[in-house]
Coordinates of C-alpha atoms in Angstrom, one line a residue:
M255 CA 0.0 0.0 0.0
S256 CA 1.4 3.4 -1.0
F257 CA 2.1 6.1 1.4
K258 CA -0.5 8.4 -0.2
R259 CA -3.2 5.9 0.0
T260 CA -2.4 5.2 3.7
M261 CA -2.6 8.9 4.5
T262 CA -5.9 9.2 2.7
I263 CA -7.4 6.4 4.8
I264 CA -6.2 7.9 8.0
A265 CA -7.7 11.3 7.1
V266 CA -11.1 9.7 6.3
L267 CA -11.0 7.8 9.6
A268 CA -10.2 11.0 11.5
M269 CA -13.1 12.9 9.8
M270 CA -15.5 10.1 10.7
A271 CA -14.3 10.2 14.3
V272 CA -14.8 13.9 14.5
L273 CA -18.3 13.6 13.1
F274 CA -19.2 10.6 15.4
V275 CA -18.3 12.4 18.6
P276 CA -21.1 15.0 18.6
V277 CA -23.6 12.4 17.4
V278 CA -22.9 10.3 20.5
S279 CA -23.1 13.4 22.7
D280 CA -26.5 14.4 21.2
E281 CA -28.0 10.9 21.8
S282 CA -26.9 10.9 25.5
S283 CA -28.4 14.3 26.2
A284 CA -31.9 15.7 26.5
E285 CA -32.9 19.3 25.5
I286 CA -36.4 20.6 25.9
T287 CA -37.4 24.2 24.9
T288 CA -40.8 25.6 26.0
D289 CA -42.2 29.1 26.9
G290 CA -38.8 30.7 26.6
I291 CA -37.1 28.1 28.8
T292 CA -34.5 25.6 27.6
V293 CA -33.7 22.6 29.8
V294 CA -30.7 20.4 29.1
V295 CA -29.8 17.1 30.9
P296 CA -26.4 16.0 29.5
T297 CA -24.8 12.5 29.5
H298 CA -27.9 10.6 30.7
D299 CA -30.6 8.6 29.0
V300 CA -33.7 10.8 29.3
T301 CA -37.2 10.5 28.1
E302 CA -39.2 13.7 28.0
T303 CA -42.9 14.6 27.6
K304 CA -44.8 17.8 27.9
T305 CA -48.3 18.3 29.2
G306 CA -49.6 21.8 29.6
N307 CA -47.1 23.7 31.7
T308 CA -45.5 20.5 33.0
I309 CA -42.4 18.9 31.6
S310 CA -42.0 15.3 32.6
L311 CA -38.5 13.8 32.5
V312 CA -37.6 10.2 33.1
I313 CA -33.9 9.5 33.7
D314 CA -32.9 5.8 33.3
N315 CA -29.8 3.8 33.9
L316 CA -28.6 5.6 37.0
K317 CA -26.5 3.6 39.5
V318 CA -25.5 4.2 43.1
N319 CA -23.8 2.1 45.7
N320 CA -25.3 1.8 49.2
N321 CA -24.2 4.6 51.5
K322 CA -22.8 6.5 48.5
T323 CA -24.0 9.5 46.5
T324 CA -24.2 10.1 42.7
S325 CA -25.2 13.4 41.1
V326 CA -27.2 14.5 38.1
S327 CA -26.8 18.0 36.7
M328 CA -29.5 19.9 34.8
Y329 CA -29.0 23.3 33.1
I330 CA -31.9 25.8 32.7
T331 CA -31.5 28.7 30.4
N332 CA -33.8 31.8 30.4
D333 CA -34.7 32.7 26.8
S334 CA -37.7 34.7 27.9
P335 CA -37.9 38.5 28.2
N336 CA -38.7 38.2 32.0
A337 CA -36.7 37.2 35.1
L338 CA -37.5 33.7 36.4
N339 CA -37.5 32.3 39.9
I340 CA -36.1 28.8 40.5
S341 CA -37.2 26.5 43.4
T342 CA -36.3 22.8 43.8
S343 CA -37.4 19.9 45.9
G344 CA -36.5 16.2 46.1
I345 CA -38.9 13.2 46.3
S346 CA -37.1 10.3 48.1
G347 CA -37.7 6.7 47.2
N348 CA -37.9 3.6 49.4
S349 CA -34.1 3.3 49.9
L350 CA -33.0 6.6 48.3
T351 CA -32.7 10.1 49.6
I352 CA -32.8 12.9 47.0
S353 CA -31.6 16.4 47.5
A354 CA -32.2 19.1 44.9
S355 CA -30.4 22.4 44.8
S356 CA -29.7 25.2 42.3
D357 CA -26.8 27.6 42.1
K358 CA -29.1 30.5 41.5
S359 CA -32.6 31.3 42.8
L360 CA -33.2 34.0 40.1
I361 CA -32.1 34.0 36.4
F362 CA -32.4 37.1 34.2
P363 CA -33.2 37.6 30.5
G364 CA -30.5 38.7 28.2
D365 CA -27.3 37.2 26.8
V366 CA -25.1 37.3 29.9
S367 CA -24.5 33.6 30.4
D368 CA -23.6 33.6 34.1
K369 CA -26.9 35.3 34.9
T370 CA -29.2 33.6 32.4
I371 CA -28.3 30.0 33.1
C372 CA -28.6 28.1 36.4
T373 CA -27.5 24.6 37.3
V374 CA -29.7 22.3 39.2
T375 CA -27.9 19.5 41.0
L376 CA -29.8 16.3 42.0
D377 CA -27.9 14.3 44.6
I378 CA -29.0 10.7 44.9
T379 CA -27.9 8.9 48.1
A380 CA -28.6 5.2 48.8
D381 CA -29.3 4.1 52.4
E382 CA -26.6 2.4 54.3
Y383 CA -28.5 -0.9 54.4
A384 CA -30.1 -0.7 51.0
K385 CA -30.5 -3.9 49.1
S386 CA -29.4 -4.5 45.5
Q387 CA -32.6 -3.4 43.6
T388 CA -34.1 -0.9 41.3
D389 CA -35.7 2.0 43.1
T390 CA -37.6 5.0 41.9
A391 CA -37.1 8.5 43.2
G392 CA -37.9 12.0 41.9
A393 CA -37.4 15.7 42.1
K394 CA -39.4 18.8 41.1
V395 CA -38.2 22.1 39.8
I396 CA -40.7 25.0 39.6
I397 CA -39.8 27.9 37.3
T398 CA -41.9 31.0 38.1
D399 CA -42.2 34.1 35.9
V400 CA -41.6 37.0 38.2
S401 CA -43.7 39.5 36.1
D402 CA -47.0 37.6 35.9
G403 CA -46.6 34.6 38.3
S404 CA -47.0 31.9 35.7
S405 CA -44.9 28.8 36.2
V406 CA -43.5 25.8 34.4
I407 CA -43.1 22.6 36.4
I408 CA -40.3 20.1 35.6
D409 CA -41.3 16.8 37.1
I410 CA -38.3 14.4 37.2
T411 CA -38.5 10.7 37.7
M412 CA -35.3 8.7 38.2
N413 CA -34.9 5.0 37.9
V414 CA -31.9 4.0 40.0
D415 CA -30.1 0.7 40.2
V416 CA -28.9 0.3 43.8
E417 CA -25.9 -1.9 44.1
S418 CA -25.3 -3.1 47.7
Q419 CA -22.0 -4.5 48.9
Y420 CA -23.8 -6.2 51.7
Y421 CA -26.7 -7.8 49.9
S422 CA -27.1 -9.2 46.4
K423 CA -30.4 -10.5 45.1
D424 CA -28.5 -12.2 42.3
A425 CA -26.8 -14.6 44.8
F426 CA -30.0 -15.7 46.5
N427 CA -30.6 -19.5 46.4
K428 CA -27.6 -20.1 44.1
F429 CA -24.8 -22.5 44.6
F430 CA -21.7 -20.4 45.4
G431 CA -23.9 -17.4 44.6
L432 CA -23.5 -18.3 40.9
F433 CA -25.5 -21.4 39.9
P434 CA -29.3 -21.4 40.4
N435 CA -30.8 -24.2 42.5
N436 CA -33.2 -25.9 40.1
L437 CA -33.6 -29.1 42.2
P438 CA -37.1 -30.3 42.9
E439 CA -38.8 -29.7 46.2
P440 CA -37.8 -29.7 49.0
L441 CA -34.2 -29.5 47.8
D442 CA -34.9 -26.2 46.1
N443 CA -34.8 -24.4 49.5
Q444 CA -32.1 -21.7 50.0
W445 CA -30.9 -23.4 53.2
F446 CA -30.2 -26.6 51.3
T447 CA -28.3 -24.5 48.8
A448 CA -26.2 -22.9 51.5
L449 CA -25.5 -26.2 53.2
V450 CA -24.3 -27.8 50.0
T451 CA -22.1 -24.7 49.3
L452 CA -20.6 -24.9 52.8
V453 CA -19.9 -28.7 52.5
I454 CA -18.1 -28.1 49.2
W455 CA -16.1 -25.3 50.7
I456 CA -15.1 -27.6 53.6
L457 CA -14.0 -30.3 51.1
A458 CA -12.1 -27.7 49.1
T459 CA -10.4 -26.7 52.4
V460 CA -9.4 -30.3 53.1
V461 CA -8.0 -30.6 49.5
V462 CA -6.0 -27.4 49.9
A463 CA -4.7 -28.4 53.3
N464 CA -3.6 -31.9 52.3
F465 CA -2.4 -31.4 48.7
V466 CA -1.8 -27.7 47.8
I467 CA -0.1 -26.5 51.0
P468 CA 2.4 -29.4 51.1
I469 CA 3.4 -28.8 47.5
L470 CA 3.7 -25.1 48.2
T471 CA 5.8 -25.8 51.3
R472 CA 8.2 -28.1 49.3
L473 CA 8.6 -25.6 46.5
V474 CA 9.3 -22.7 48.8
G475 CA 11.4 -24.5 51.4
F476 CA 13.3 -27.2 49.5
R477 CA 16.5 -26.2 51.4
K478 CA 14.7 -26.3 54.8
T479 CA 14.8 -29.1 57.4
S480 CA 11.8 -31.3 57.7
E481 CA 10.9 -29.7 61.1
E482 CA 10.9 -26.3 59.5
R483 CA 8.7 -27.4 56.6
K484 CA 6.4 -29.1 59.0
K485 CA 6.0 -26.0 61.1
L486 CA 5.3 -23.9 58.0
K487 CA 2.8 -26.4 56.8
K488 CA 1.0 -26.4 60.1
T489 CA 0.8 -22.6 60.3
L490 CA -0.4 -22.2 56.7
T491 CA -3.0 -24.9 57.2
K492 CA -4.5 -23.1 60.2
L493 CA -4.6 -19.7 58.6
I494 CA -5.9 -20.8 55.2
T495 CA -8.6 -23.0 56.9
I496 CA -9.9 -20.0 58.8
L497 CA -9.7 -17.8 55.7
M498 CA -11.7 -20.3 53.6
F499 CA -14.3 -20.8 56.3
V500 CA -14.9 -17.1 56.6
I501 CA -15.4 -16.8 52.9
A502 CA -17.8 -19.7 53.0
L503 CA -19.9 -18.1 55.7
N504 CA -20.2 -14.8 53.9
E505 CA -21.2 -16.7 50.7
C506 CA -23.8 -18.7 52.6
A507 CA -25.2 -15.5 54.1
Q508 CA -25.8 -14.1 50.6
I509 CA -27.4 -17.4 49.5
V510 CA -30.0 -17.5 52.3
G511 CA -30.8 -13.8 51.8
A512 CA -29.5 -12.4 55.1
G513 CA -30.5 -8.8 55.7
P514 CA -28.1 -6.0 54.9
E515 CA -27.6 -5.3 58.7
I516 CA -26.3 -8.9 59.3
S517 CA -24.4 -8.9 56.0
R518 CA -22.7 -5.6 56.9
S519 CA -21.7 -6.8 60.4
M520 CA -20.3 -10.0 58.9
S521 CA -18.6 -8.0 56.1
S522 CA -16.9 -5.7 58.6
L523 CA -15.7 -8.6 60.7
S524 CA -14.6 -10.5 57.7
T525 CA -12.6 -7.6 56.3
I526 CA -10.6 -7.4 59.5
L527 CA -10.1 -11.2 59.5
Y528 CA -9.1 -11.2 55.8
V529 CA -6.5 -8.6 56.3
V530 CA -5.1 -10.1 59.5
I531 CA -5.0 -13.6 58.1
G532 CA -3.5 -12.4 54.8
A533 CA -0.9 -10.4 56.7
M534 CA -0.1 -13.5 58.9
I535 CA 0.2 -15.7 55.8
G536 CA 2.3 -13.1 54.1
W537 CA 4.6 -12.9 57.1
E538 CA 5.1 -16.7 57.3
I539 CA 5.9 -16.9 53.6
Y540 CA 8.2 -13.9 53.8
L541 CA 10.0 -15.2 56.8
F542 CA 10.4 -18.6 55.2
I543 CA 11.8 -17.1 52.0
V544 CA 14.1 -14.7 53.8
T545 CA 15.7 -17.3 56.0
S546 CA 16.1 -19.7 53.1
F547 CA 17.6 -17.0 50.9
F548 CA 20.2 -16.1 53.5
R549 CA 21.0 -19.6 54.3
N550 CA 21.6 -20.4 50.7
A551 CA 23.7 -17.3 50.2
E552 CA 25.8 -18.1 53.3
D553 CA 26.4 -21.6 51.9
S554 CA 27.4 -20.3 48.5
I555 CA 31.1 -19.5 48.0
E556 CA 30.1 -17.1 45.2
V557 CA 28.1 -14.7 47.5
D558 CA 30.0 -12.5 49.8
G559 CA 28.6 -10.3 52.5
F560 CA 25.5 -12.4 53.3
D561 CA 24.9 -14.6 56.3
T562 CA 22.1 -15.3 58.8
S563 CA 23.2 -12.5 61.0
L564 CA 21.2 -10.2 58.7
V565 CA 17.9 -12.1 59.2
P566 CA 16.9 -10.1 62.3
L567 CA 17.2 -6.9 60.3
F568 CA 15.0 -8.2 57.5
K569 CA 12.6 -9.6 60.0
M570 CA 12.1 -6.2 61.5
I571 CA 11.7 -4.5 58.1
G572 CA 9.3 -7.1 56.9
K573 CA 7.2 -7.0 60.1
L574 CA 7.1 -3.2 60.0
V575 CA 6.0 -3.1 56.3
I576 CA 3.4 -5.8 56.6
S577 CA 1.9 -4.3 59.8
V578 CA 1.7 -0.8 58.3
V579 CA 0.1 -2.1 55.1
A580 CA -2.4 -4.2 57.0
V581 CA -3.5 -1.3 59.2
A582 CA -3.7 1.0 56.2
V583 CA -5.9 -1.5 54.3
I584 CA -8.2 -2.0 57.3
L585 CA -8.6 1.8 57.8
A586 CA -9.2 2.3 54.1
C587 CA -11.9 -0.4 54.0
F588 CA -13.7 1.4 56.8
G589 CA -13.6 4.7 55.0
V590 CA -10.9 6.4 57.0
D591 CA -9.1 9.2 55.2
L592 CA -5.5 8.1 55.1
G593 CA -4.4 11.4 53.6
G594 CA -5.2 13.2 56.9
I595 CA -3.6 10.5 58.9
L596 CA -0.4 10.7 56.8
L597 CA -0.4 14.5 57.1
S598 CA -0.8 14.3 60.9
A599 CA 1.9 11.6 61.0
G600 CA 4.2 13.8 59.1
V601 CA 3.8 16.7 61.6
V602 CA 4.2 14.3 64.5
S603 CA 7.2 12.7 62.8
L604 CA 8.8 16.2 62.4
G605 CA 8.3 16.9 66.1
I606 CA 9.7 13.5 67.1
T607 CA 12.7 14.0 64.7
L608 CA 13.5 17.4 66.2
G609 CA 13.0 16.2 69.8
A610 CA 14.7 12.8 69.6
Q611 CA 17.6 13.3 67.2
N612 CA 19.9 11.3 69.3
I613 CA 17.6 8.3 69.6
L614 CA 16.9 8.4 65.9
G615 CA 20.6 8.6 65.3
Q616 CA 21.1 5.5 67.4
F617 CA 18.3 3.7 65.5
F618 CA 19.5 4.4 62.0
S619 CA 23.1 3.8 63.0
G620 CA 21.9 0.4 64.2
I621 CA 20.4 -0.3 60.8
V622 CA 23.6 0.7 59.1
L623 CA 25.7 -1.6 61.4
L624 CA 23.3 -4.5 60.8
S625 CA 23.3 -4.0 57.0
T626 CA 26.9 -3.2 56.4
R627 CA 28.2 -5.5 59.1
P628 CA 31.7 -4.1 59.9
F629 CA 31.8 -6.8 62.6
K630 CA 29.8 -9.7 63.9
K631 CA 29.4 -11.6 67.2
G632 CA 32.8 -12.9 68.5
D633 CA 34.9 -10.5 66.4
Y634 CA 37.8 -8.6 68.1
V635 CA 37.6 -5.0 67.2
K636 CA 39.7 -2.0 68.1
I637 CA 37.6 1.1 68.8
N638 CA 39.4 4.3 69.8
D639 CA 42.6 2.3 70.5
T640 CA 40.8 -0.1 72.9
V641 CA 40.2 -3.8 72.0
Y642 CA 36.7 -5.2 72.5
I643 CA 35.0 -8.5 71.8
V644 CA 31.6 -8.1 70.0
R645 CA 28.9 -9.6 72.1
K646 CA 25.5 -8.5 70.7
V647 CA 24.5 -6.0 68.0
K648 CA 21.1 -4.4 68.5
L649 CA 19.1 -1.7 66.9
M650 CA 19.9 1.0 69.5
Y651 CA 23.2 -0.2 71.0
T652 CA 26.0 -2.7 70.8
E653 CA 27.3 -4.8 73.6
F654 CA 31.0 -5.7 73.9
N655 CA 33.2 -7.7 76.3
N656 CA 36.5 -6.2 77.3
W657 CA 39.5 -8.3 76.3
D658 CA 39.7 -9.8 79.8
K659 CA 36.1 -10.8 79.5
D660 CA 35.2 -9.6 83.0
Q661 CA 33.2 -6.5 81.9
I662 CA 30.3 -5.8 79.5
V663 CA 30.6 -2.5 77.7
T664 CA 27.4 -1.0 76.1
M665 CA 27.9 1.7 73.4
P666 CA 25.2 3.6 71.6
N667 CA 25.2 2.7 67.9
N668 CA 25.7 6.3 66.8
V669 CA 29.0 6.3 68.9
V670 CA 30.1 3.0 67.4
S671 CA 29.3 4.0 63.8
S672 CA 31.1 7.3 64.1
A673 CA 34.3 5.8 65.6
S674 CA 37.3 4.4 63.7
I675 CA 36.7 0.6 63.8
V676 CA 39.5 -1.9 63.2
N677 CA 38.3 -5.4 62.9
L678 CA 41.2 -7.6 64.1
T679 CA 39.6 -11.0 63.3
K680 CA 37.0 -10.4 60.6
D681 CA 38.4 -13.0 58.1
S682 CA 40.1 -15.3 60.7
K683 CA 41.4 -15.6 64.2
N684 CA 45.0 -15.5 62.9
T685 CA 47.0 -12.5 64.0
R686 CA 50.5 -11.1 63.7
I687 CA 52.5 -10.6 66.9
F688 CA 55.9 -8.8 67.4
V689 CA 58.4 -9.9 70.1
Y690 CA 61.4 -7.7 70.9
M691 CA 64.8 -8.8 72.3
D692 CA 68.0 -6.9 73.1
V693 CA 71.4 -8.3 72.2
A694 CA 74.8 -7.0 73.4
Y695 CA 76.9 -5.1 70.9
D696 CA 79.7 -7.7 71.0
A697 CA 77.3 -10.7 70.6
D698 CA 77.0 -12.9 67.5
L699 CA 74.1 -11.1 65.7
S700 CA 73.5 -13.8 63.1
L701 CA 73.3 -16.5 65.9
A702 CA 70.8 -14.3 67.8
K703 CA 68.5 -14.0 64.8
E704 CA 68.7 -17.7 64.2
L705 CA 67.8 -18.5 67.8
M706 CA 64.8 -16.1 67.6
I707 CA 63.6 -17.9 64.4
K708 CA 64.2 -21.3 66.1
A709 CA 62.0 -20.2 69.0
A710 CA 59.2 -19.3 66.7
M711 CA 59.5 -22.6 64.8
M712 CA 59.3 -24.5 68.1
H713 CA 56.1 -22.9 69.3
P714 CA 53.0 -25.0 68.5
H715 CA 50.7 -22.0 67.8
V716 CA 53.0 -20.1 65.4
I717 CA 51.7 -20.7 61.8
K718 CA 54.4 -22.4 59.8
D719 CA 52.4 -24.2 57.0
G720 CA 52.7 -21.3 54.5
S721 CA 49.2 -20.0 54.8
E722 CA 50.7 -16.9 56.4
P723 CA 54.1 -15.3 56.0
M724 CA 56.9 -17.3 57.8
P725 CA 58.5 -15.9 61.0
G726 CA 61.2 -13.3 60.4
T727 CA 63.5 -11.0 62.3
R728 CA 64.6 -7.4 61.8
L729 CA 67.0 -5.0 63.5
T730 CA 64.9 -2.2 64.8
A731 CA 67.0 0.1 67.0
F732 CA 70.5 0.8 68.5
L733 CA 70.1 1.3 72.2
D734 CA 72.5 2.6 74.8
S735 CA 73.5 -0.8 76.0
G736 CA 72.6 -3.1 73.1
I737 CA 70.9 -3.8 69.8
E738 CA 67.1 -4.3 69.5
F739 CA 65.8 -7.1 67.3
R740 CA 62.2 -7.8 66.5
L741 CA 60.6 -11.2 65.8
A742 CA 57.4 -11.1 63.6
C743 CA 55.2 -14.1 63.2
F744 CA 51.6 -15.2 62.9
V745 CA 49.8 -17.1 65.6
D746 CA 46.4 -19.0 65.2
D747 CA 44.4 -17.3 68.0
F748 CA 44.1 -13.6 68.5
D749 CA 42.6 -14.0 72.0
N750 CA 45.8 -15.7 73.3
S751 CA 48.3 -13.8 71.2
S752 CA 49.7 -11.9 74.2
H753 CA 50.1 -15.2 76.1
Y754 CA 52.0 -16.7 73.1
A755 CA 54.2 -13.6 72.9
G756 CA 55.2 -14.2 76.6
Q757 CA 56.0 -17.8 75.9
L758 CA 58.2 -16.8 72.9
R759 CA 60.2 -14.4 75.1
E760 CA 60.8 -17.2 77.6
M761 CA 61.9 -19.6 74.8
M762 CA 64.3 -17.0 73.3
Y763 CA 65.7 -16.1 76.7
K764 CA 66.6 -19.8 77.4
L765 CA 68.1 -20.2 73.9
F766 CA 70.2 -17.1 74.4
L767 CA 71.5 -18.4 77.7
D768 CA 72.3 -21.8 76.3
N769 CA 74.2 -20.4 73.4
D770 CA 76.1 -17.6 75.3
V771 CA 74.3 -14.8 73.5
E772 CA 74.5 -11.9 76.0
I773 CA 71.4 -10.0 76.8
P774 CA 72.5 -6.5 78.0
Y775 CA 71.2 -4.9 81.0
N776 CA 72.1 -1.7 82.9
R777 CA 74.8 -2.1 85.5
L778 CA 75.6 0.2 88.4
E779 CA 79.3 0.2 89.6
I780 CA 79.9 1.5 93.2
T781 CA 83.3 2.5 94.6
M782 CA 83.5 2.7 98.4
L783 CA 85.6 5.7 99.3
E784 CA 85.4 4.9 103.0
P785 CA 85.3 1.5 104.7
C786 CA 81.8 0.3 105.8
D787 CA 82.9 -2.4 108.3
G788 CA 81.6 -0.6 111.4
K789 CA 85.0 0.1 113.0
K790 CA 86.2 3.4 114.3
K791 CA 88.2 5.4 111.8
D792 CA 91.8 6.1 112.5
T793 CA 91.3 9.7 112.1
D794 CA 88.6 9.8 114.7
K795 CA 90.2 11.3 117.9
T796 CA 86.9 11.9 119.6
D797 CA 86.7 10.4 123.1
D798 CA 84.6 7.3 123.4

């Protein structure tokens, strides 16, 4: 197809669409002109008749939900040479309340549109306990000529389909509210229909509990233990059984034709139960998936930075989100304006933020520590040049043991996160230690270094398998009375590293003594200028 032909077809279709729109608009509106008055009811199916000075309008296909309101607008234009007075009244139906109002009580002649046209609004409100049915209501508009007192009456009849969320005539005496009961007497009774529906729901619950839930449990928790899968299956079976039973009761109430008052009470209670049970089921599945994910991630050598220590954080986040969503859904179902609550919560949150900055700082610092995990339980960390052992990481604070393990130190998380943290044992318990020894200036330095290496090789906790650098020595300083050497080696337990360092000093000292390597020390030489034997000096001529 050529480009020119394609564009021609598009242009024709566009013109047809433009022509079609006003046609549809005209068919869905009613316009009546009489005695210098024009009445327009747009966007509704309207049938109009005129008898004398009365205009009768019948508006069909109106719909309203129970305890809700729908509106119909009608426009009256003054084409007469005189001013017209407008008065309105509503005629309520069996389950409908009608209110009629106009934006002007007086419309004037002329061509000023805002003064010659008035809008009449008909508000149709269904009763709270209205049944699903077609009800008829009405309204009356009286247009009076101010100059001579003559009037035109607009008599409006509205056929309204009331749709009730608490009662449905379409579900009466139907299996599951869908299939009519055409059985012979006495089985055509609505109570028999409800009983059969309830029994089938019970059987469906048994099938779900014994077949569907076990399959779901195996699919979700294939890496879980049998005890964990059994616990999940038991919990889901209870919750889903309650959920299906509540659904069945609501359905049976519709089948037997329970009144709207009963249906509404059951619906309100059921809504809460649905949300609560749904939240509990969601929580169990979420918890099951989270723990499985982290366990799998921890077992995988390709995933770094994940282990089950993060599960409490994700538990808290999941519980918070599910709880907030459940409460919001319940409030929304009962017509509570969440916008106002959120606005109020924002103002309160601002006040809390300003008044509790330190507490919030601790809270968010705890989330940062739990998510980034600079340390975990049992790690040895150096904070502000002091070594601690991590005991427990919580949202608001972290508990440490001192290195001697005789004190518990509690630090706020904002203090911990703002400090310089050195994790001494994050990857392993292996740690490097340094042992210093002094050797006399005239000693055999090569032999001294060999003996230091020999002491390290003899120690059972010095790592010598090549996984860490081998022990080595280095001359580090020239002292007043000797030369300082340093032995550097890795040991397999940070907690006992200072103990191992002391043992290495003892071993090197013994090796130095056995091999005549002198360890210098400060000597004090004293010269006695006078005898200290307690005898009288020769120069002492004092009488005794």
